[in-house]
Coordinates of C-alpha atoms in Angstrom, one line a residue:
X1 CA 126.2 85.4 96.4
X2 CA 127.1 85.2 92.9
X3 CA 131.0 85.6 91.9
X4 CA 130.1 88.0 88.8
X5 CA 131.9 90.3 88.5
X6 CA 129.7 92.9 87.3
X7 CA 126.1 93.4 87.1
X8 CA 124.2 92.0 84.0
X9 CA 122.4 95.2 82.5
X10 CA 122.9 93.8 78.9
X11 CA 119.6 94.0 77.1
X12 CA 117.5 97.1 77.4
X13 CA 114.4 95.5 79.0
X14 CA 114.2 96.7 82.4
X15 CA 111.3 95.8 85.1
X16 CA 111.3 97.6 88.1
X17 CA 108.7 96.1 91.2
X18 CA 107.8 99.1 93.3
X19 CA 106.5 102.3 92.3
X20 CA 107.6 104.0 95.6
X21 CA 110.6 106.4 96.4
X22 CA 113.2 104.1 95.2
X23 CA 111.5 102.3 92.5
X24 CA 110.5 105.9 90.9
X25 CA 114.1 107.2 91.6
X26 CA 115.6 104.5 89.7
X27 CA 113.3 104.7 86.5
X28 CA 114.4 108.5 86.1
X29 CA 117.9 107.7 86.9
X30 CA 117.2 105.0 84.2
X31 CA 115.6 107.1 81.6
X32 CA 118.1 109.8 82.1
X33 CA 121.0 107.9 81.1
X34 CA 119.2 105.3 78.7
X35 CA 117.2 106.6 75.6
X36 CA 116.3 103.5 73.9
X37 CA 115.8 101.8 77.5
X38 CA 111.7 100.0 77.9
X39 CA 111.3 100.8 81.5
X40 CA 108.3 98.9 83.1
X41 CA 107.1 100.0 86.4
X42 CA 105.1 97.6 88.4
X43 CA 103.4 99.5 91.6
X44 CA 100.7 97.3 93.6
X45 CA 99.3 101.3 95.1
X46 CA 97.1 102.4 92.9
X47 CA 98.6 106.3 93.4
X48 CA 101.2 107.9 91.6
X49 CA 104.7 108.1 93.2
X50 CA 104.6 110.3 96.5
X51 CA 107.0 111.1 99.0
X52 CA 106.9 109.2 102.5
X53 CA 108.5 111.7 104.2
X54 CA 105.6 114.2 103.7
X55 CA 103.1 112.0 105.1
X56 CA 103.2 113.7 108.3
X57 CA 102.9 117.1 106.7
X58 CA 99.7 116.0 105.3
X59 CA 98.4 114.4 108.5
X60 CA 98.9 118.1 110.2
X61 CA 96.6 119.9 106.8
X62 CA 100.4 121.7 105.6
X63 CA 99.8 120.1 102.7
X64 CA 97.7 118.8 100.1
X65 CA 98.2 114.8 98.4
X66 CA 99.1 116.7 95.9
X67 CA 101.9 118.3 97.4
X68 CA 103.2 114.9 98.2
X69 CA 103.8 113.5 94.8
X70 CA 106.7 112.8 93.0
X71 CA 108.0 114.3 89.4
X72 CA 107.6 110.7 87.7
X73 CA 110.0 109.0 84.7
X74 CA 108.2 110.0 81.8
X75 CA 108.7 109.2 77.8
X76 CA 109.7 106.9 75.1
X77 CA 109.7 103.8 76.1
X78 CA 108.2 103.9 80.1
X79 CA 105.5 102.0 80.8
X80 CA 104.3 102.9 84.5
X81 CA 101.3 100.7 86.2
X82 CA 99.8 101.3 89.4
X83 CA 97.6 98.8 91.4
X84 CA 99.4 96.3 89.4
X85 CA 101.2 94.2 92.0
X86 CA 103.9 91.0 91.2
X87 CA 102.9 87.8 92.3
X88 CA 106.4 86.0 90.9
X89 CA 109.5 86.3 89.1
X90 CA 110.6 83.2 86.8
X91 CA 114.0 83.2 86.9
X92 CA 115.2 80.5 84.4
X93 CA 113.0 82.0 82.0
X94 CA 113.2 85.7 83.0
X95 CA 110.1 87.0 83.4
X96 CA 107.5 87.8 86.4
X97 CA 103.8 87.5 86.5
X98 CA 101.4 90.0 87.7
X99 CA 97.9 90.0 89.4
X100 CA 96.3 90.4 85.8
X101 CA 97.7 87.1 84.8
X102 CA 100.2 89.0 82.5
X103 CA 104.0 87.4 81.6
X104 CA 106.1 90.7 81.5
X105 CA 109.9 89.3 80.7
X106 CA 112.9 91.4 81.6
X107 CA 116.5 91.2 80.8
X108 CA 117.1 93.1 84.1
X109 CA 114.7 92.9 87.3
X110 CA 115.0 95.7 89.9
X111 CA 113.1 94.9 93.6
X112 CA 112.1 98.2 95.0
X113 CA 109.0 96.4 97.4
X114 CA 109.7 98.9 100.3
X115 CA 108.2 97.4 103.4
X116 CA 106.0 96.7 105.7
X117 CA 104.3 98.3 109.0
X118 CA 104.8 95.9 111.9
X119 CA 101.4 95.2 113.7
X120 CA 102.0 94.1 117.4
X121 CA 101.0 91.1 118.2
X122 CA 98.1 92.5 121.0
X123 CA 95.2 90.7 122.5
X124 CA 92.1 92.0 120.0
X125 CA 94.0 92.8 117.2
X126 CA 93.8 91.1 113.8
X127 CA 96.8 91.9 111.9
X128 CA 94.9 90.9 108.5
X129 CA 92.1 93.1 109.5
X130 CA 92.0 95.8 111.6
X131 CA 89.4 98.3 112.9
X132 CA 87.9 101.2 111.4
X133 CA 89.4 103.2 114.6
X134 CA 92.6 101.4 114.6
X135 CA 95.1 102.4 111.8
X136 CA 99.4 102.1 110.6
X137 CA 101.4 105.3 109.9
X138 CA 103.2 104.0 106.9
X139 CA 101.4 104.6 102.9
X140 CA 99.8 107.2 101.6
X141 CA 96.3 104.6 102.2
X142 CA 97.0 104.4 105.7
X143 CA 97.1 108.5 105.8
X144 CA 93.9 109.1 104.4
X145 CA 92.3 105.9 107.0
X146 CA 94.1 108.1 109.9
X147 CA 92.2 111.1 108.7
X148 CA 88.9 109.9 108.1
X149 CA 89.4 108.5 111.5
X150 CA 90.5 111.7 112.7
X151 CA 87.6 113.8 111.6
X152 CA 85.5 114.4 114.2
X153 CA 87.7 112.9 116.9
X154 CA 88.9 114.2 120.1
X155 CA 91.6 112.2 120.6
X156 CA 94.0 110.2 119.8
X157 CA 96.1 107.5 121.1
X158 CA 100.1 106.2 118.8
X159 CA 101.8 103.4 120.2
X160 CA 105.5 103.8 119.0
X161 CA 107.8 106.8 120.2
X162 CA 110.1 106.7 117.2
X163 CA 110.2 108.5 114.3
X164 CA 107.4 108.1 112.8
X165 CA 105.1 107.7 116.0
X166 CA 106.5 111.2 116.7
X167 CA 105.7 112.5 113.6
X168 CA 102.1 111.3 113.4
X169 CA 101.7 112.3 117.0
X170 CA 102.4 116.0 115.7
X171 CA 100.7 115.8 112.8
X172 CA 97.7 114.7 115.0
X173 CA 98.0 117.4 117.2
X174 CA 98.4 120.3 114.8
X175 CA 94.8 119.0 114.0
X176 CA 93.7 119.8 117.5
X177 CA 93.4 116.9 118.8
X178 CA 94.7 115.5 122.2
X179 CA 97.3 113.3 121.6
X180 CA 98.9 110.4 124.2
X181 CA 102.0 108.4 123.2
X182 CA 102.7 105.0 124.5
X183 CA 106.7 103.9 124.2
X184 CA 108.0 100.6 125.8
X185 CA 111.1 102.3 126.6
X186 CA 112.2 104.4 129.0
X187 CA 112.5 107.4 126.4
X188 CA 111.8 108.7 122.8
X189 CA 113.6 107.9 119.7
X190 CA 116.0 105.3 121.7
X191 CA 117.8 104.5 118.2
X192 CA 118.6 108.0 118.0
X193 CA 118.6 110.2 121.0
X194 CA 120.1 109.3 124.8
X195 CA 117.9 109.6 127.7
X196 CA 118.5 113.4 128.0
X197 CA 117.5 114.4 125.4
X198 CA 114.7 112.1 124.9
X199 CA 113.3 113.5 128.4
X200 CA 114.3 117.1 126.1
X201 CA 111.8 116.1 123.7
X202 CA 109.4 114.9 126.0
X203 CA 108.9 118.4 127.4
X204 CA 108.7 120.0 123.9
X205 CA 106.1 117.7 123.0
X206 CA 104.6 118.5 126.3
X207 CA 103.6 122.1 125.3
X208 CA 102.4 121.0 122.0
X209 CA 99.7 118.7 122.9
X210 CA 101.2 115.6 123.0
X211 CA 101.6 113.9 126.3
X212 CA 104.2 110.7 126.0
X213 CA 103.8 107.8 128.6
X214 CA 107.3 106.0 129.1
X215 CA 108.3 102.4 130.2
X216 CA 105.2 101.0 129.8
X217 CA 103.9 98.6 126.9
X218 CA 100.3 97.7 125.4
X219 CA 98.9 94.5 126.0
X220 CA 95.5 94.6 125.0
X221 CA 93.0 96.9 122.2
X222 CA 89.2 97.0 122.9
X223 CA 88.2 98.7 119.5
X224 CA 84.6 99.3 119.6
X225 CA 82.3 101.6 116.8
X226 CA 82.3 104.3 118.8
X227 CA 85.8 104.6 120.4
X228 CA 88.9 102.7 120.8
X229 CA 90.6 101.6 124.2
X230 CA 94.1 100.5 125.4
X231 CA 94.8 98.4 128.5
X232 CA 98.8 99.2 129.6
X233 CA 100.8 96.7 131.6
X234 CA 100.8 98.7 134.6
X235 CA 96.9 98.2 134.8
X236 CA 95.9 101.7 133.0
X237 CA 93.4 102.1 130.2
X238 CA 93.7 104.8 127.7
X239 CA 90.4 105.6 126.4
X240 CA 90.3 108.0 122.5
X241 CA 88.7 108.2 119.4
X242 CA 91.6 106.6 117.1
X243 CA 94.6 104.3 117.5
X244 CA 97.9 104.4 115.6
X245 CA 100.3 102.1 115.6
X246 CA 103.9 102.6 114.3
X247 CA 105.7 100.0 115.8
X248 CA 108.5 100.0 113.1
X249 CA 108.9 98.1 109.3
X250 CA 109.6 94.8 108.0
X251 CA 111.4 94.8 104.8
X252 CA 108.9 93.4 102.0
X253 CA 110.8 89.8 101.2
X254 CA 108.0 87.6 100.3
X255 CA 108.4 87.7 96.8
X256 CA 112.3 87.4 96.4
X257 CA 111.8 84.5 99.2
X258 CA 109.4 82.5 96.7
X259 CA 111.9 83.4 93.5
X260 CA 114.8 81.7 95.9
X261 CA 116.9 84.9 96.3
X262 CA 119.0 84.9 99.0
X263 CA 117.2 86.7 102.1
X264 CA 118.4 87.3 105.7
X265 CA 116.1 90.4 107.4
X266 CA 116.0 91.8 103.8
X267 CA 117.2 90.9 100.0
X268 CA 121.1 90.1 100.5
X269 CA 122.8 92.6 97.7
X270 CA 126.3 93.3 97.5
X271 CA 128.1 96.7 96.7
X272 CA 126.9 96.9 93.5
X273 CA 123.3 96.0 94.5
X274 CA 123.1 92.6 93.0
X275 CA 121.4 90.0 94.5
X276 CA 122.1 86.1 94.4
X277 CA 121.0 86.3 90.6
X278 CA 123.2 88.5 88.6
X279 CA 120.0 89.3 86.4
X280 CA 118.1 91.5 89.7
X281 CA 118.7 93.8 92.3
X282 CA 117.1 95.2 94.7
X283 CA 117.3 98.6 96.3
X284 CA 115.4 100.5 99.0
X285 CA 113.7 99.4 102.2
X286 CA 113.6 95.8 101.3
X287 CA 117.5 95.5 100.3
X288 CA 120.1 94.4 103.5
X289 CA 123.4 95.9 102.2
X290 CA 126.0 94.7 104.4
X291 CA 123.9 92.9 107.0
X292 CA 122.1 96.4 107.3
X293 CA 118.4 97.3 106.2
X294 CA 118.3 101.3 106.1
X295 CA 114.7 102.1 105.7
X296 CA 115.7 105.7 105.1
X297 CA 115.3 107.7 101.6
X298 CA 118.7 109.1 101.0
X299 CA 120.7 105.5 100.8
X300 CA 118.2 104.4 98.8
X301 CA 118.1 107.0 97.0
X302 CA 121.7 106.7 96.4
X303 CA 121.5 103.2 95.8
X304 CA 118.7 103.7 92.4
X305 CA 122.0 106.0 91.5
X306 CA 124.7 103.7 91.9
X307 CA 122.6 101.0 89.8
X308 CA 121.5 103.5 87.4
X309 CA 125.3 103.7 86.4
X310 CA 125.7 100.4 86.6
X311 CA 122.7 99.4 84.2
X312 CA 123.4 102.0 82.0
X313 CA 127.3 101.0 81.8
X314 CA 128.4 104.6 82.1
X315 CA 130.3 103.7 85.1
X316 CA 131.2 100.1 85.7
X317 CA 133.2 100.5 89.0
X318 CA 130.2 102.3 90.8
X319 CA 129.5 101.0 94.1
X320 CA 127.4 101.6 96.8
X321 CA 128.9 102.9 100.3
X322 CA 126.8 103.7 102.5
X323 CA 126.8 106.8 104.4
X324 CA 126.7 107.4 108.1
X325 CA 123.0 108.8 108.3
X326 CA 121.6 112.1 109.3
X327 CA 118.2 111.4 111.2
X328 CA 115.7 114.9 110.9
X329 CA 113.0 115.3 112.8
X330 CA 111.4 118.4 111.7
X331 CA 107.7 119.6 112.4
X332 CA 106.2 122.4 113.9
X333 CA 107.9 123.6 117.3
X334 CA 110.7 120.8 116.8
X335 CA 114.2 120.6 115.3
X336 CA 116.0 117.5 115.9
X337 CA 119.0 116.3 114.2
X338 CA 120.8 112.6 115.2
X339 CA 123.6 111.5 113.2
X340 CA 126.0 108.8 114.3
X341 CA 127.0 107.1 117.5
X342 CA 125.4 109.8 119.2
X343 CA 123.6 107.8 121.3
X344 CA 126.2 105.3 122.4
X345 CA 127.2 105.5 126.0
X346 CA 130.6 106.5 127.7
X347 CA 133.8 104.7 125.7
X348 CA 137.2 105.2 126.0
X349 CA 139.6 107.9 123.8
X350 CA 135.8 109.7 123.5
X351 CA 135.8 113.2 124.0
X352 CA 132.2 113.9 125.3
X353 CA 130.0 117.1 125.3
X354 CA 126.7 118.4 126.1
X355 CA 124.7 121.3 126.9
X356 CA 120.7 120.9 128.2
X357 CA 118.8 124.0 128.8
X358 CA 114.6 121.6 129.3
X359 CA 112.9 124.8 129.7
X360 CA 114.1 126.1 126.3
X361 CA 114.1 122.7 125.0
X362 CA 117.2 122.7 123.5
X363 CA 119.8 120.0 124.0
X364 CA 122.9 119.3 122.1
X365 CA 125.9 116.5 122.5
X366 CA 128.4 115.7 120.5
X367 CA 131.0 112.4 120.5
X368 CA 134.3 113.9 119.5
X369 CA 136.7 111.0 118.4
X370 CA 140.4 112.3 117.1
X371 CA 139.2 115.5 116.4
X372 CA 136.7 114.0 114.6
X373 CA 132.9 114.0 114.7
X374 CA 131.3 110.9 115.6
X375 CA 128.1 111.3 116.7
X376 CA 126.0 114.5 117.6
X377 CA 122.3 115.6 118.8
X378 CA 121.1 118.8 118.2
X379 CA 117.5 119.3 119.3
X380 CA 115.7 123.3 119.4
X381 CA 117.1 126.4 117.9
X382 CA 120.3 126.2 117.9
X383 CA 122.2 128.0 114.9
X384 CA 125.0 125.4 114.6
X385 CA 123.0 122.7 113.5
X386 CA 123.8 123.3 109.8
X387 CA 127.8 123.6 110.8
X388 CA 127.7 120.6 112.6
X389 CA 126.1 118.2 110.0
X390 CA 128.6 119.5 107.6
X391 CA 131.5 118.7 109.7
X392 CA 130.3 115.3 110.2
X393 CA 129.3 114.6 106.4
X394 CA 132.4 115.7 105.4
X395 CA 134.8 114.4 108.5
X396 CA 136.8 117.6 108.8
X397 CA 137.9 118.5 112.6
X398 CA 136.5 120.0 114.6
X399 CA 136.7 123.6 115.8
X400 CA 139.3 124.4 119.2
X401 CA 136.4 125.9 120.7
X402 CA 133.5 123.6 121.2
X403 CA 131.1 125.9 121.9
X404 CA 130.7 127.3 118.8
X405 CA 129.2 123.8 118.0
X406 CA 127.1 123.4 121.0
X407 CA 125.7 127.0 121.4
X408 CA 126.5 128.5 117.9
X409 CA 128.9 131.4 119.1
X410 CA 131.8 131.8 120.7
X411 CA 133.4 134.0 123.5
X412 CA 136.8 133.5 122.0
X413 CA 137.3 136.5 119.7
X414 CA 139.9 133.9 117.5
X415 CA 137.5 130.9 117.8
X416 CA 136.0 129.8 114.4
X417 CA 132.4 130.4 114.1
X418 CA 129.5 128.6 112.5
X419 CA 129.4 129.5 109.3
X420 CA 126.1 131.5 108.5
X421 CA 126.7 133.1 105.1
X422 CA 126.5 131.4 102.1
X423 CA 129.7 132.9 100.7
X424 CA 132.1 131.4 103.7
X425 CA 130.5 128.0 102.9
X426 CA 132.7 125.8 100.9
X427 CA 131.1 124.0 97.5
X428 CA 131.9 121.1 99.0
X429 CA 129.0 121.5 101.8
X430 CA 125.9 119.2 102.0
X431 CA 123.3 121.1 101.8
X432 CA 120.6 118.2 101.2
X433 CA 121.2 115.6 103.0
X434 CA 118.6 113.2 101.2
X435 CA 119.9 114.2 97.8
X436 CA 123.6 114.5 98.6
X437 CA 123.0 117.9 96.9
X438 CA 126.1 119.9 97.6
X439 CA 126.3 123.9 97.4
X440 CA 128.6 123.6 94.8
X441 CA 125.7 121.8 92.7
X442 CA 123.5 124.7 93.6
X443 CA 125.8 127.2 92.3
X444 CA 126.6 125.3 89.5
X445 CA 122.6 125.5 88.9
X446 CA 122.8 129.3 88.7
X447 CA 125.0 129.6 86.4
X448 CA 123.2 127.6 83.9
X449 CA 120.5 129.9 84.4
X450 CA 118.2 128.8 87.1
X451 CA 116.6 131.4 88.6
X452 CA 114.0 130.6 90.9
X453 CA 113.3 127.7 93.7
X454 CA 111.4 125.6 91.0
X455 CA 114.2 125.7 89.0
X456 CA 116.7 124.9 91.2
X457 CA 114.4 121.8 92.3
X458 CA 113.9 120.3 88.8
X459 CA 117.9 120.6 88.2
X460 CA 119.3 119.1 91.5
X461 CA 116.4 117.5 93.4
X462 CA 116.8 119.6 96.6
X463 CA 114.7 119.9 99.1
X464 CA 112.5 117.7 97.1
X465 CA 113.2 114.5 100.9
X466 CA 112.6 115.6 103.7
X467 CA 112.4 119.4 103.0
X468 CA 114.8 120.3 105.9
X469 CA 116.9 121.9 104.1
X470 CA 114.4 124.3 101.9
X471 CA 115.1 127.6 104.0
X472 CA 119.5 126.7 103.3
X473 CA 118.1 126.9 100.2
X474 CA 116.5 129.5 99.2
X475 CA 119.2 131.3 101.6
X476 CA 121.5 130.1 98.7
X477 CA 119.7 131.3 95.8
X478 CA 119.2 134.7 97.3
X479 CA 123.2 135.2 97.9
X480 CA 123.6 134.4 94.1
X481 CA 120.9 136.6 93.5
X482 CA 122.4 139.3 95.0
X483 CA 125.8 139.1 93.7
X484 CA 126.3 142.6 91.8
X485 CA 129.3 140.6 89.5
X486 CA 128.2 137.4 87.1
X487 CA 130.5 134.7 89.1
X488 CA 130.0 134.4 92.4
X489 CA 132.9 132.7 93.1
X490 CA 134.7 136.3 92.6
X491 CA 132.2 137.5 95.1
X492 CA 133.7 134.8 97.2
X493 CA 136.9 135.3 97.3
X494 CA 135.7 139.1 98.1
X495 CA 134.2 138.4 101.1

């Protein structure tokens, strides 16, 4: 890595390669800070920037394509070029070459090239050209391909029982298809869940039209014009009209590697998001920070914020400090939050608490070290989930009566209860995890004149990530609107 002490943001020509969620956010952050900057955004996809988290809702028919579009940075000096791929980076001359042969100069280059869906090495699959009835689930074009194949289909197979695979399965089931998920591990979402939670989730999915086949691998695919067959390692053959591959994502590092930048699993960056070239940064799914590639939206947006501060010179001391992730699966009939080391096994000095009700699809598990919550799994309808996320996010001590977190209630009159009213929620509580929007920011927005959800969203970006915080934001807005006094702090103290 370079030993330079700052990110080189001198000059006002910024080129961003990648118009996904990370690149679009960085452009907006830069535009808000630098009025005279020249920002060029080059995106290989033909579409406007869109919210990849919402693709499962598009698959389920809950939103249309307009509903997944992101608000783009716009204005003087911003040049957005969809459908323009970058083929080479000339670090010596600080230029990039596009697929159209254009040469574009930069003072600082940002790689936000994202990741590519993995295609498993199965007999009958050509990784470069998938059969018509086989698709990966990663991009808007992938979603269109799946929807085209699902039209008139009755049965679908999903290979992969991770977060994306289950979102795809639930979306297709919502369209009335009989969906079967094949997963090579003994329980679903093994990176976030323990076996018990995975079993409860599988049972819940079964009631929603999704059958799971666990601890069995796929060995071959036979795709024909009228259907597709998946051969399993136990000898069974599953037939369907459509096969969706959700077998992981690999950071897209080809451009960085060809340019001679330091690349491991992802493009290696430091706390300032610098690559091995001080004139080039990397953010989002393609970046590897402290040995970790996240693949999540919240870290990508935080990286965009930090990098914009550095490039604009507004805070030369800004550093990217990753926070423990909170994974949400919010689909019709399923509410799941997993955080920290909840999927880990027993360990010394770790207090473990759990509650399971498979019939009702409810499971809760807490891992506590030194009165601090280090991990949690909350599956099903549990009123304490918001409180659990707040405690985990802020690192505050857990209540003495742990039942308030496991069950959302307490039999002890003196025990702390979960936060239910916005009036009792501290201003520092994080409401929108994806955008790190705290309750205090929403209150300040209301004081500044925002009186509707769209106005709140425009000012804070709350709800624009996974959307699972929408009810909480609406609840806070409703509370603010019902307060008689113009100052919500006075009402809060009175409460």
